[in-house]
CSV table of C-alpha atoms and ligand atoms in Angstrom, one decimal:
chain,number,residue,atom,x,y,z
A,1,UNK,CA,122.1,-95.1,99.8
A,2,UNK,CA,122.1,-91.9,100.5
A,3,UNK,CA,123.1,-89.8,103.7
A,4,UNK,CA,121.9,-86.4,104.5
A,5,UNK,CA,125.5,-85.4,105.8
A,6,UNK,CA,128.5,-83.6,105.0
A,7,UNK,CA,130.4,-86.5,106.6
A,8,UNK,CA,131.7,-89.2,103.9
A,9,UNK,CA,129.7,-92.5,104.3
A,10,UNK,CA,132.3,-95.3,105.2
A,11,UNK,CA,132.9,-97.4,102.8
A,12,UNK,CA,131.4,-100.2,105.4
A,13,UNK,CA,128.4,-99.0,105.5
A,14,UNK,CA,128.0,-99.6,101.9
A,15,UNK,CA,127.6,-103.1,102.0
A,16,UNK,CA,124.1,-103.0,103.7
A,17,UNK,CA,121.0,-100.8,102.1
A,18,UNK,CA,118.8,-98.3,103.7
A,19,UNK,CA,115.0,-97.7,103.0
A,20,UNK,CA,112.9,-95.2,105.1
A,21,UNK,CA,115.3,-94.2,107.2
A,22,UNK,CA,116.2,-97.8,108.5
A,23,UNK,CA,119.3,-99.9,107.9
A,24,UNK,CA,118.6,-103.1,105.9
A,25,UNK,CA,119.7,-107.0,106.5
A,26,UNK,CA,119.4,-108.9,103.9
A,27,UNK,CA,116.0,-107.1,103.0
A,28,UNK,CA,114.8,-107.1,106.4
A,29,UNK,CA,114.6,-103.5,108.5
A,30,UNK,CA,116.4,-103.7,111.3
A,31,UNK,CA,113.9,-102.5,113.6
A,32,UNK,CA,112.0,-106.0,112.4
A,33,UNK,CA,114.9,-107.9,112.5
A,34,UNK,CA,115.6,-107.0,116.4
A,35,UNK,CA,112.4,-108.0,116.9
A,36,UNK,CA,112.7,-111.4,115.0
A,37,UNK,CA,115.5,-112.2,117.3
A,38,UNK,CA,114.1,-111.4,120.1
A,39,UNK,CA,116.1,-108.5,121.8
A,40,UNK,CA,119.2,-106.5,121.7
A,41,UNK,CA,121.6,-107.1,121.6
A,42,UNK,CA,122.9,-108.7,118.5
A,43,UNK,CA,124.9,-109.7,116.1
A,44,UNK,CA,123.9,-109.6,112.3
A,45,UNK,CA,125.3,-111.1,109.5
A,46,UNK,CA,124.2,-110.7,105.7
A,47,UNK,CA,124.8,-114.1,103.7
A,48,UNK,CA,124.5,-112.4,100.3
A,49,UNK,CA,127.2,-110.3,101.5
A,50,UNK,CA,129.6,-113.2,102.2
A,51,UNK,CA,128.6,-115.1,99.3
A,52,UNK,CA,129.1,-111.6,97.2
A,53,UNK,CA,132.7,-111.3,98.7
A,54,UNK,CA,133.9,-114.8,98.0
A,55,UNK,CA,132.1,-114.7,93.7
A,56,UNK,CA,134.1,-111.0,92.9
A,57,UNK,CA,137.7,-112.7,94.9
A,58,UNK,CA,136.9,-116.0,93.4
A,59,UNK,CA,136.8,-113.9,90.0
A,60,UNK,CA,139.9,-112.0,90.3
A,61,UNK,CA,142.2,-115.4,91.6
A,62,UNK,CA,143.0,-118.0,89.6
A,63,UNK,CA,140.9,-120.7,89.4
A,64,UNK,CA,143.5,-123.8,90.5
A,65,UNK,CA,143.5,-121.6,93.5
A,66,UNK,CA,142.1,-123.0,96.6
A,67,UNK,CA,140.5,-120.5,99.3
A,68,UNK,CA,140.2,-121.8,102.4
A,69,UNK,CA,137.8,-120.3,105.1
A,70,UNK,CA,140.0,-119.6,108.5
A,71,UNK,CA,136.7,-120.7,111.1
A,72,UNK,CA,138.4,-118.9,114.0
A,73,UNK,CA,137.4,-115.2,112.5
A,74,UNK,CA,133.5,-116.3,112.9
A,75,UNK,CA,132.8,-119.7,114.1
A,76,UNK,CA,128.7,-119.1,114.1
A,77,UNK,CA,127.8,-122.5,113.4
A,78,UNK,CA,125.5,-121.3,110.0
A,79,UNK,CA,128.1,-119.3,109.3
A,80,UNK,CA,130.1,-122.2,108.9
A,81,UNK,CA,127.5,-124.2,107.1
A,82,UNK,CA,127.1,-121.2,104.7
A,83,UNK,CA,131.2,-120.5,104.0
A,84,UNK,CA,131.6,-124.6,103.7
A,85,UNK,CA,129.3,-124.4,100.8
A,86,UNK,CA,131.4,-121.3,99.2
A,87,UNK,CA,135.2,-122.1,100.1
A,88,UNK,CA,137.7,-125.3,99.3
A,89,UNK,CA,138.8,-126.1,102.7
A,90,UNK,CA,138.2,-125.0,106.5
A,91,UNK,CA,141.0,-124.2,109.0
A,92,UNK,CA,140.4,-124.7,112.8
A,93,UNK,CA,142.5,-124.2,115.4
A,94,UNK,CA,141.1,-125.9,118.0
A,95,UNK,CA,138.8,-129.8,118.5
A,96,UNK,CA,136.1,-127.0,119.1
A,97,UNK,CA,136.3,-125.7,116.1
A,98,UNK,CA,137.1,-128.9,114.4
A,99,UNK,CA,133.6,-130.2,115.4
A,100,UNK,CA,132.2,-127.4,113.8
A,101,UNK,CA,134.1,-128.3,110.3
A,102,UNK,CA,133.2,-131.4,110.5
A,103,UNK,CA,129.6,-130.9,110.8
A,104,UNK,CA,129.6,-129.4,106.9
A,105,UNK,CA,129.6,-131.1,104.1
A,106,UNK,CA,133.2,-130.3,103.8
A,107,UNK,CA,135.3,-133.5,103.3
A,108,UNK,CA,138.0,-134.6,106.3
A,109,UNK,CA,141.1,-134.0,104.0
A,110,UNK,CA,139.9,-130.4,103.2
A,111,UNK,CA,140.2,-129.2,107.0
A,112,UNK,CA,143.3,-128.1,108.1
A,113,UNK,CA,144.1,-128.2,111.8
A,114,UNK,CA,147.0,-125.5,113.2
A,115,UNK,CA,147.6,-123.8,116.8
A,116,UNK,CA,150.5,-124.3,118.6
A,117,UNK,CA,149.8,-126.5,121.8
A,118,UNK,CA,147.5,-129.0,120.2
A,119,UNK,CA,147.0,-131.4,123.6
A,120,UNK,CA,147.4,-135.4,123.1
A,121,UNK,CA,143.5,-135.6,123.4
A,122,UNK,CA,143.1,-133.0,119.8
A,123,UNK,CA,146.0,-135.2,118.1
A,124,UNK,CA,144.1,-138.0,118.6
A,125,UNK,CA,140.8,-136.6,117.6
A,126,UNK,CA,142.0,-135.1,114.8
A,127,UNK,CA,143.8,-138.3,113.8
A,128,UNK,CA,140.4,-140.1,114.2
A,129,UNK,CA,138.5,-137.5,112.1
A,130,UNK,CA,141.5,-137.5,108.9
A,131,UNK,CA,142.0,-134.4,109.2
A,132,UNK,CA,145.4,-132.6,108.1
A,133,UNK,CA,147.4,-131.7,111.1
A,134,UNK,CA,149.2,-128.2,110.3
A,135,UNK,CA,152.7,-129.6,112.8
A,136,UNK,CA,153.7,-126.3,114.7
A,137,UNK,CA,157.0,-128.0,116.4
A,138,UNK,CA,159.6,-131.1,116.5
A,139,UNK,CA,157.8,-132.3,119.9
A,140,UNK,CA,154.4,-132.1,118.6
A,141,UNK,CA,155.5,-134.2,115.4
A,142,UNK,CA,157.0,-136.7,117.9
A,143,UNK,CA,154.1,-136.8,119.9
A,144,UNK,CA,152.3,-137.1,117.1
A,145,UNK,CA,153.9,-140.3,116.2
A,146,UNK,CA,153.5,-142.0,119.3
A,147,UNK,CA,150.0,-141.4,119.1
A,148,UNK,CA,149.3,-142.3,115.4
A,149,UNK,CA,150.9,-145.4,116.1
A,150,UNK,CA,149.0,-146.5,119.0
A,151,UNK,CA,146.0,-145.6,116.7
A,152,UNK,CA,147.0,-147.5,113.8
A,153,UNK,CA,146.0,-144.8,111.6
A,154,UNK,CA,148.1,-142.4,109.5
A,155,UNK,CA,147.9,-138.9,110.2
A,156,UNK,CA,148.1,-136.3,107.4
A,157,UNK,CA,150.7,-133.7,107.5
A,158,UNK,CA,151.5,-130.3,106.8
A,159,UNK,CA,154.6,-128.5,108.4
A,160,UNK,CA,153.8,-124.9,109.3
A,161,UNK,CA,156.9,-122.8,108.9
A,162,UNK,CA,157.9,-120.0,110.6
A,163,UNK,CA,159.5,-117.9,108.0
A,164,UNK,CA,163.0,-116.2,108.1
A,165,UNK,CA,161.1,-112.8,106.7
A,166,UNK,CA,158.6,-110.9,108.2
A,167,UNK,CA,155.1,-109.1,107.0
A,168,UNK,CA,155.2,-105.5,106.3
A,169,UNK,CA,152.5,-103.2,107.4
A,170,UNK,CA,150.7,-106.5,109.1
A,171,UNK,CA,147.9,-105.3,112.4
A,172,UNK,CA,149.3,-108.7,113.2
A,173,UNK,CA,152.7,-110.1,113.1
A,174,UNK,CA,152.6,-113.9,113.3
A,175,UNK,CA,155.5,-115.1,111.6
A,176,UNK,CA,159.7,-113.8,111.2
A,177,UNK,CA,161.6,-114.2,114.3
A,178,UNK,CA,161.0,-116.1,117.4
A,179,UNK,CA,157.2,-116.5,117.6
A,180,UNK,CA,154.9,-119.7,119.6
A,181,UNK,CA,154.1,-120.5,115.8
A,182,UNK,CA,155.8,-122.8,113.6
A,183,UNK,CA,158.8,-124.3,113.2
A,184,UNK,CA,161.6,-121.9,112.1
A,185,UNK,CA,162.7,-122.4,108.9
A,186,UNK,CA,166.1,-123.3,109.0
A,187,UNK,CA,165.2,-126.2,111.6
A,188,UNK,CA,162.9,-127.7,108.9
A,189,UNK,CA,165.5,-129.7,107.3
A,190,UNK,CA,166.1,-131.8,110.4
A,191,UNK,CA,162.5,-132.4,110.8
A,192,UNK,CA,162.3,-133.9,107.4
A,193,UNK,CA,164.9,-135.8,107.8
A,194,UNK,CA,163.5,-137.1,111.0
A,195,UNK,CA,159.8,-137.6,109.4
A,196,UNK,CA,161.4,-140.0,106.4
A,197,UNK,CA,161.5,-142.7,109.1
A,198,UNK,CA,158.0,-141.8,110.4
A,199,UNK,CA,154.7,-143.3,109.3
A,200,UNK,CA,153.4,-140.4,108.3
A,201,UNK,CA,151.3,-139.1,105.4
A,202,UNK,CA,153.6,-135.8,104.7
A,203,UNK,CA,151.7,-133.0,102.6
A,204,UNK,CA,153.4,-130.1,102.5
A,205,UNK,CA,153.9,-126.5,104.1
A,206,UNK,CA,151.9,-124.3,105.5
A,207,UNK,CA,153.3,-120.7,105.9
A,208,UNK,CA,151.2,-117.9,107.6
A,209,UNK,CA,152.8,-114.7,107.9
A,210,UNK,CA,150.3,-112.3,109.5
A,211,UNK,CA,146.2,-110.7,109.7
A,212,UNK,CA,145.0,-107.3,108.8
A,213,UNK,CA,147.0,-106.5,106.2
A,214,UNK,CA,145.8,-103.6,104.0
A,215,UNK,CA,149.4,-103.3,102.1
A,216,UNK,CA,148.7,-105.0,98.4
A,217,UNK,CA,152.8,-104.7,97.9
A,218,UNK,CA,153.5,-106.4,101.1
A,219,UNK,CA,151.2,-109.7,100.7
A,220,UNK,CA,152.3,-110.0,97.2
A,221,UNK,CA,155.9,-110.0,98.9
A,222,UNK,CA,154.9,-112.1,101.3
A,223,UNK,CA,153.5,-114.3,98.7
A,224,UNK,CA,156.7,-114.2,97.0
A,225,UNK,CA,158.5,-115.1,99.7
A,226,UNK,CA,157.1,-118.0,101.1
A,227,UNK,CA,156.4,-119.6,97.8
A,228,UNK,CA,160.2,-119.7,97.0
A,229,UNK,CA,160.6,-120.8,100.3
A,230,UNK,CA,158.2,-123.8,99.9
A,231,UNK,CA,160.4,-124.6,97.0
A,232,UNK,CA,163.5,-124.4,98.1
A,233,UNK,CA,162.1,-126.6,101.1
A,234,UNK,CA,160.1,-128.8,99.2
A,235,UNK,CA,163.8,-129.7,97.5
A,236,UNK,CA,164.4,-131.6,101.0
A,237,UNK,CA,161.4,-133.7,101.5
A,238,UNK,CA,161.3,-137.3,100.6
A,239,UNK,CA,157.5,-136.9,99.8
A,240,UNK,CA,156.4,-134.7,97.3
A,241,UNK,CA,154.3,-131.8,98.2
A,242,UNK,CA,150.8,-131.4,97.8
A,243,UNK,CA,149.8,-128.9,99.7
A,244,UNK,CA,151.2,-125.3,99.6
A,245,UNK,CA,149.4,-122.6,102.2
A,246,UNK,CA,150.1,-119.1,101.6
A,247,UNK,CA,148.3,-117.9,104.3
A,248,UNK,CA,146.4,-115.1,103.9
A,249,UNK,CA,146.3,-111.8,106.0
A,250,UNK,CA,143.9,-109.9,104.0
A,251,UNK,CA,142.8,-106.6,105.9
A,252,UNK,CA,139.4,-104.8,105.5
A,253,UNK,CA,139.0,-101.1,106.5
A,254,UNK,CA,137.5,-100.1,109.9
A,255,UNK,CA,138.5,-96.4,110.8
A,256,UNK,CA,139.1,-92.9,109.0
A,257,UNK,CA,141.7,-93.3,106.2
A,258,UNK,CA,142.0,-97.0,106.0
A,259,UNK,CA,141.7,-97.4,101.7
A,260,UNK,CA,140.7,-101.5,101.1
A,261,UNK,CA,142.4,-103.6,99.8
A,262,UNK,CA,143.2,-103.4,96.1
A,263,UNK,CA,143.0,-107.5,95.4
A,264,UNK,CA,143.8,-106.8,91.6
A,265,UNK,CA,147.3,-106.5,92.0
A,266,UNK,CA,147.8,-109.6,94.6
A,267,UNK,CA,145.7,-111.6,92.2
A,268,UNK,CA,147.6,-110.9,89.3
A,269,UNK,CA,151.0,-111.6,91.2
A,270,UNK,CA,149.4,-114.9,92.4
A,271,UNK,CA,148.7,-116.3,88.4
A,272,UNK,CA,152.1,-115.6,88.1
A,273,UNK,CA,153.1,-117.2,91.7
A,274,UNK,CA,151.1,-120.5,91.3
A,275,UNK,CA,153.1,-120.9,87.1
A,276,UNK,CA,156.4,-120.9,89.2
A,277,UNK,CA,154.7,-123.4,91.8
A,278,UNK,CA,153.6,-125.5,89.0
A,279,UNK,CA,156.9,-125.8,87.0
A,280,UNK,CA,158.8,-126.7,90.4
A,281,UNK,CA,155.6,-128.7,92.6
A,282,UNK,CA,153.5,-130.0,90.0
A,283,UNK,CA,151.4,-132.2,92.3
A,284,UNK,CA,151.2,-129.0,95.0
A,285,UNK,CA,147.2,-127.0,94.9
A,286,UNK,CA,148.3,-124.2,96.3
A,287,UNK,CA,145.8,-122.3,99.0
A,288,UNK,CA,145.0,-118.9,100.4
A,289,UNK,CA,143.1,-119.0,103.9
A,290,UNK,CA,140.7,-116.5,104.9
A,291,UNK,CA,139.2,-115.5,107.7
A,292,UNK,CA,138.2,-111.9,108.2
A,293,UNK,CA,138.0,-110.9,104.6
A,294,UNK,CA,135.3,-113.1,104.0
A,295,UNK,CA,133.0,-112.3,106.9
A,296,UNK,CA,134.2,-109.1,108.6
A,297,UNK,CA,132.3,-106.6,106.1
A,298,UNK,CA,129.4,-108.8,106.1
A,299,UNK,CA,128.3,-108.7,110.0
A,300,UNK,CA,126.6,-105.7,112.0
A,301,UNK,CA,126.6,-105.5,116.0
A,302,UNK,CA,123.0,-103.8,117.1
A,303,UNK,CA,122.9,-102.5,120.0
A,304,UNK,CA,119.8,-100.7,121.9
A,305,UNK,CA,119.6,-96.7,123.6
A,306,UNK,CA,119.1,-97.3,127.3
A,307,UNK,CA,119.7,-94.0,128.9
A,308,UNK,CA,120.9,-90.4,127.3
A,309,UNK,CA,122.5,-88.4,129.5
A,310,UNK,CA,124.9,-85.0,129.5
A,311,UNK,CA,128.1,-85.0,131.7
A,312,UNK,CA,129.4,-81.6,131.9
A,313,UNK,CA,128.9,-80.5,128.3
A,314,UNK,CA,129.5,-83.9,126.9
A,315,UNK,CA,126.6,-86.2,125.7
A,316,UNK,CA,126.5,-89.8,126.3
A,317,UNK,CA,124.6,-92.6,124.8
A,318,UNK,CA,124.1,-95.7,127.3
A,319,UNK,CA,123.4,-98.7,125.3
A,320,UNK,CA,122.6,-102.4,126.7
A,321,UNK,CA,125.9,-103.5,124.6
A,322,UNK,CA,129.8,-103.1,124.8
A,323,UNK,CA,133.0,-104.4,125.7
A,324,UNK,CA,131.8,-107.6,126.5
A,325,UNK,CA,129.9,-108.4,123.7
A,326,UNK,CA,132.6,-106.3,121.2
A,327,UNK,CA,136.2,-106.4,122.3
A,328,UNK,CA,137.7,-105.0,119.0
A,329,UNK,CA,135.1,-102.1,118.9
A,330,UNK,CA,136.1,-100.8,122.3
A,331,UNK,CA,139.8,-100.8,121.3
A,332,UNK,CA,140.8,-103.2,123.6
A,333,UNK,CA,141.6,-106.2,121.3
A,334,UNK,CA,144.8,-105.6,120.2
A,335,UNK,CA,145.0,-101.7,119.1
A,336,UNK,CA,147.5,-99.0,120.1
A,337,UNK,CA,145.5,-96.4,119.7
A,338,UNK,CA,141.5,-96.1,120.4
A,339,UNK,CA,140.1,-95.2,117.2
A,340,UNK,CA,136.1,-95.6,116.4
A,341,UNK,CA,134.7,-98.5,114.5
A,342,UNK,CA,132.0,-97.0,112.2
A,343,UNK,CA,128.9,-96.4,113.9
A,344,UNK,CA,125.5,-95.3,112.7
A,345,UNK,CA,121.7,-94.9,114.4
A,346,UNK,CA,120.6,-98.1,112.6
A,347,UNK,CA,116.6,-96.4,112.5
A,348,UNK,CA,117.8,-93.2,111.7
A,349,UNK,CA,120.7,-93.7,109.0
A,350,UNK,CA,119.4,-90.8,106.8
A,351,UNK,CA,119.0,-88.5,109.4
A,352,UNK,CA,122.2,-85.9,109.4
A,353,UNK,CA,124.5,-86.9,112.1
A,354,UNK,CA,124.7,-83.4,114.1
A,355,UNK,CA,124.9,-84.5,117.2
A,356,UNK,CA,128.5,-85.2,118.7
A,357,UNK,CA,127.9,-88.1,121.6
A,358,UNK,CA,129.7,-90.7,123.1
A,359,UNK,CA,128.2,-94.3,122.8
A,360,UNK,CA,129.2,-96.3,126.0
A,361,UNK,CA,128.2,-99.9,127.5
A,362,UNK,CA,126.9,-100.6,130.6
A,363,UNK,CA,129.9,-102.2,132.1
A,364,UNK,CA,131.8,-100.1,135.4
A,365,UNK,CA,134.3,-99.5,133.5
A,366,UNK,CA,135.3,-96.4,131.3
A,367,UNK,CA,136.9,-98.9,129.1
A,368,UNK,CA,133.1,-99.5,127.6
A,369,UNK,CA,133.1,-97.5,124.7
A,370,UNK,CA,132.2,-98.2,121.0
A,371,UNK,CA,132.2,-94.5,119.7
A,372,UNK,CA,134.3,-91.5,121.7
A,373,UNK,CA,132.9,-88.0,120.4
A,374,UNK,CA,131.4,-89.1,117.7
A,375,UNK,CA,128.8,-86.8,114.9
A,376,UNK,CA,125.9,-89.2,114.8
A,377,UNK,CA,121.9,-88.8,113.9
A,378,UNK,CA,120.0,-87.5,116.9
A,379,UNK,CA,119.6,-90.6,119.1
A,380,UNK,CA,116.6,-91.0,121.7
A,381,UNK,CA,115.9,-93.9,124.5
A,382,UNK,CA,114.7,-97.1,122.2
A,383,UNK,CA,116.8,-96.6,119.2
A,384,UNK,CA,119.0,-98.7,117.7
A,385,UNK,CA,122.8,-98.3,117.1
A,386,UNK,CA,124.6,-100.1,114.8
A,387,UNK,CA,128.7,-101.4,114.5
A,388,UNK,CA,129.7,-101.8,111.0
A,389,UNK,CA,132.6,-103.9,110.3
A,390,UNK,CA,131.6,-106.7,112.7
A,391,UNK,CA,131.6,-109.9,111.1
A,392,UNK,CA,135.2,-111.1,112.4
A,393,UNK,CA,136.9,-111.4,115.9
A,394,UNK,CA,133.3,-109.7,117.6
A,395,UNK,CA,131.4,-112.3,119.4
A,396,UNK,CA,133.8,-115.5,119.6
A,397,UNK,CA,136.7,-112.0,120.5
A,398,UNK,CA,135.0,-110.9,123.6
A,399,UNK,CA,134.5,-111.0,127.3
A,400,UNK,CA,131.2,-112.5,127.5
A,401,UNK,CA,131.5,-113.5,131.3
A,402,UNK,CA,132.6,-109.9,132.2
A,403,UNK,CA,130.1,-108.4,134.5
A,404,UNK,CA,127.6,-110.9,134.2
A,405,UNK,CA,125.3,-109.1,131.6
A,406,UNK,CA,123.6,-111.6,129.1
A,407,UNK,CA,125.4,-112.4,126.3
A,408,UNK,CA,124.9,-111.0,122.8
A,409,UNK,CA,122.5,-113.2,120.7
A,410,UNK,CA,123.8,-114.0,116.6
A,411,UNK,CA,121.8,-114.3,113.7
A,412,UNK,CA,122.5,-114.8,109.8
A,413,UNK,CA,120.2,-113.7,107.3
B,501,LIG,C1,143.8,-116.3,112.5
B,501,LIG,C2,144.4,-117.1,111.4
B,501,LIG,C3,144.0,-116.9,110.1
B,501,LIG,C4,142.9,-115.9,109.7
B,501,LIG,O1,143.3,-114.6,109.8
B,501,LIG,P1,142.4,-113.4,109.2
B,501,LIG,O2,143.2,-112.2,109.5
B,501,LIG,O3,141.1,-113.5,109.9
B,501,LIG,O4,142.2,-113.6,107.8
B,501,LIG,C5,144.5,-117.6,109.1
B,501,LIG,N1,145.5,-118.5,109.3
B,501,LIG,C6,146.0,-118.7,110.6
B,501,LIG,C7,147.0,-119.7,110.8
B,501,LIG,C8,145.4,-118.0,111.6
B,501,LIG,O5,145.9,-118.2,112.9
């Protein structure tokens, strides 16, 4: 594509074309597309995109590998469908998202189930449906057992550690120290020594360390790390294991300076990784799981010009989206500092971007921003703008409720 602009395209907007002028998803204009869904606004997401992400990883890793899809990062429904035909396994973290699994094609044993605070009622549904319970503490291994037994089934197991390390350079920390996740990893011992006189079908370890990581040297660390962990574990357990999650944590770029991640070298660590695994756990597939990797690159938010107005020198563009249809875009999921997502004039994307303008939501509140001061295409009433980088943690992340404004409508093509 090409962009009339001395500004550097983002490397996002690379994953959609452009023809006359106009964004394209998955060959249709967006200007059609908005019209084929009804209204803005919207989310879009681009199934040859997805399916393009997961061939060129699947190509790099090696092939005993199993990638798992992590549902919570987009839990569209034919989203799901379409990553269940792509992927080894599903994780969910909740009966809600369990439901969803279990409505592909994918088979009980290849969903994983992890969260801490599982109630009684998702134990026992997930002991009904088969599927492998990632344990996150002693008490909900206990309860656990109690309710299996009442059942008269036996429940699959994985222990989820929380590791004695911790993730460099991770957006999100979720293991090392004390954390809600897990079970620390000098307390596993005792647990395995307590599940030997369980009824329980135990499968291994499941060890996430953290998201967003755009560090190559700190997964393959991480990687490292819990691997010899899991072995040094797996030493303990009276079952052999056959399951060995890595995690996953795999960033993608959203703002200014953010360089993607180089998989190359984590892939080559990992066909070294997974010859150690075999030599020590020979029965163990060992899995990576995904979420916003996958998905984030491939998914647009379209949002439509409601008002242009200037406020004392400064220009803003009022759009019939924001904050409560995009969390993360508005800064306000997570991030320290605002930065922008990258934005475009989705009908205008090869028109230069001279004009330096604000892009705000219609919510009261100044928190409603998706672009501060930012050099887009000359935007009028009517058009469309566009958030790149939308595919993960955008409409399942955000406020719906807040303010009572419709919610966002979704759409994969
Ligand atoms: C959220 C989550 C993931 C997915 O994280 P991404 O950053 O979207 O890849 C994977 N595993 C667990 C346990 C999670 O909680």
């Amino acid at each position: 594509m090409s962009m009339n602009s001395d500004k550097p395209v983002h490397a996002a907007q690379t994953s959609f074309t452009v023809a006359d002028n106009c964004l394209q998803v998955g060959n249709v204009s967006l200007t059609r597309l908005a019209l084929r869904v009804g209204g803005t606004p919207f989310y879009a997401y681009d199934r040859e995109v997805i399916s393009a992400k997961i061939h060129t990883l699947r190509s790099v890793l090696p092939a005993q590998l199993a990638l798992h899809y992590s549902i919570k990062a987009n839990p569209m429904p034919a989203v799901v469908q379409h990553l269940a035909g792509l992927v080894d396994g599903l994780d969910v973290a909740s009966a809600g998202e369990m439901q969803l699994a279990l409505d592909t094609l994918t088979p009980s044993e290849r969903i994983s189930f992890a969260g801490p605070g599982k109630t009684d009622a998702e134990l026992q549904q997930a002991v009904a449906a088969g599927v492998v319970l990632n344990l996150e503490s002693v008490n909900e291994l206990r309860r656990l057992q109690r309710i299996s037994g009442e059942l008269g089934y036996v429940p699959k197991i994985v222990l989820r550690v929380n590791p004695d390390f911790e993730l460099k350079s991770s957006g999100l920390k979720m293991g090392g120290g004390a954390k809600q996740f897990g079970i620390d990893a000098e307390l596993v011992p005792e647990v395995l020594a307590e599940l030997a006189n369980m009824d329980m079908e135990f499968l291994g370890f499941h060890i996430y360390a953290g998201s967003q990581n755009l560090n190559p040297e700190a997964i393959i660390e991480a990687h490292a790390k819990s691997s010899a962990m899991a072995i040094r574990l797996a030493d303990i357990a009276r079952q052999e294991v056959r399951t060995l999650n890595l995690g996953g944590g795999f960033g993608i770029p959203y703002f200014p300076g953010d360089i993607p991640l180089d998989i190359a070298p984590i892939a080559d660590h990992l066909h070294r990784c997974l010859e150690r695994v075999k030599l020590a756990l020979p029965k163990a597939t060992v899995a990576l799981e995904l979420g916003r990797y996958l998905v984030g690159e491939a998914g647009i938010y379209v949002t439509r010009v409601i008002d242009k107005k200037m406020s004392r020198g400064k220009c803003y563009l009022i759009t019939d989206g924001g904050l409560h249809h995009h969390l993360a875009a508005s800064g306000n999921f997570g991030q320290v500092l605002r930065k922008n997502y990258p934005v475009a004039v989705g009908d205008k994307m090869q028109t230069m971007s001279d004009e330096l303008v604000s892009v705000v939501g219609p919510l009261c509140t100044p928190l409603d921003l998706l672009a501060d001061q930012m050099p887009l295409a000359h935007a009028e009433v009517g058009d469309l703008i566009v958030v790149f980088q939308s595919g993960a943690y955008g409409y399942s992340a955000s406020p719906m409720a807040f303010l009572s404004h419709p919610s966002a409508r979704e759409v994969l093509v």
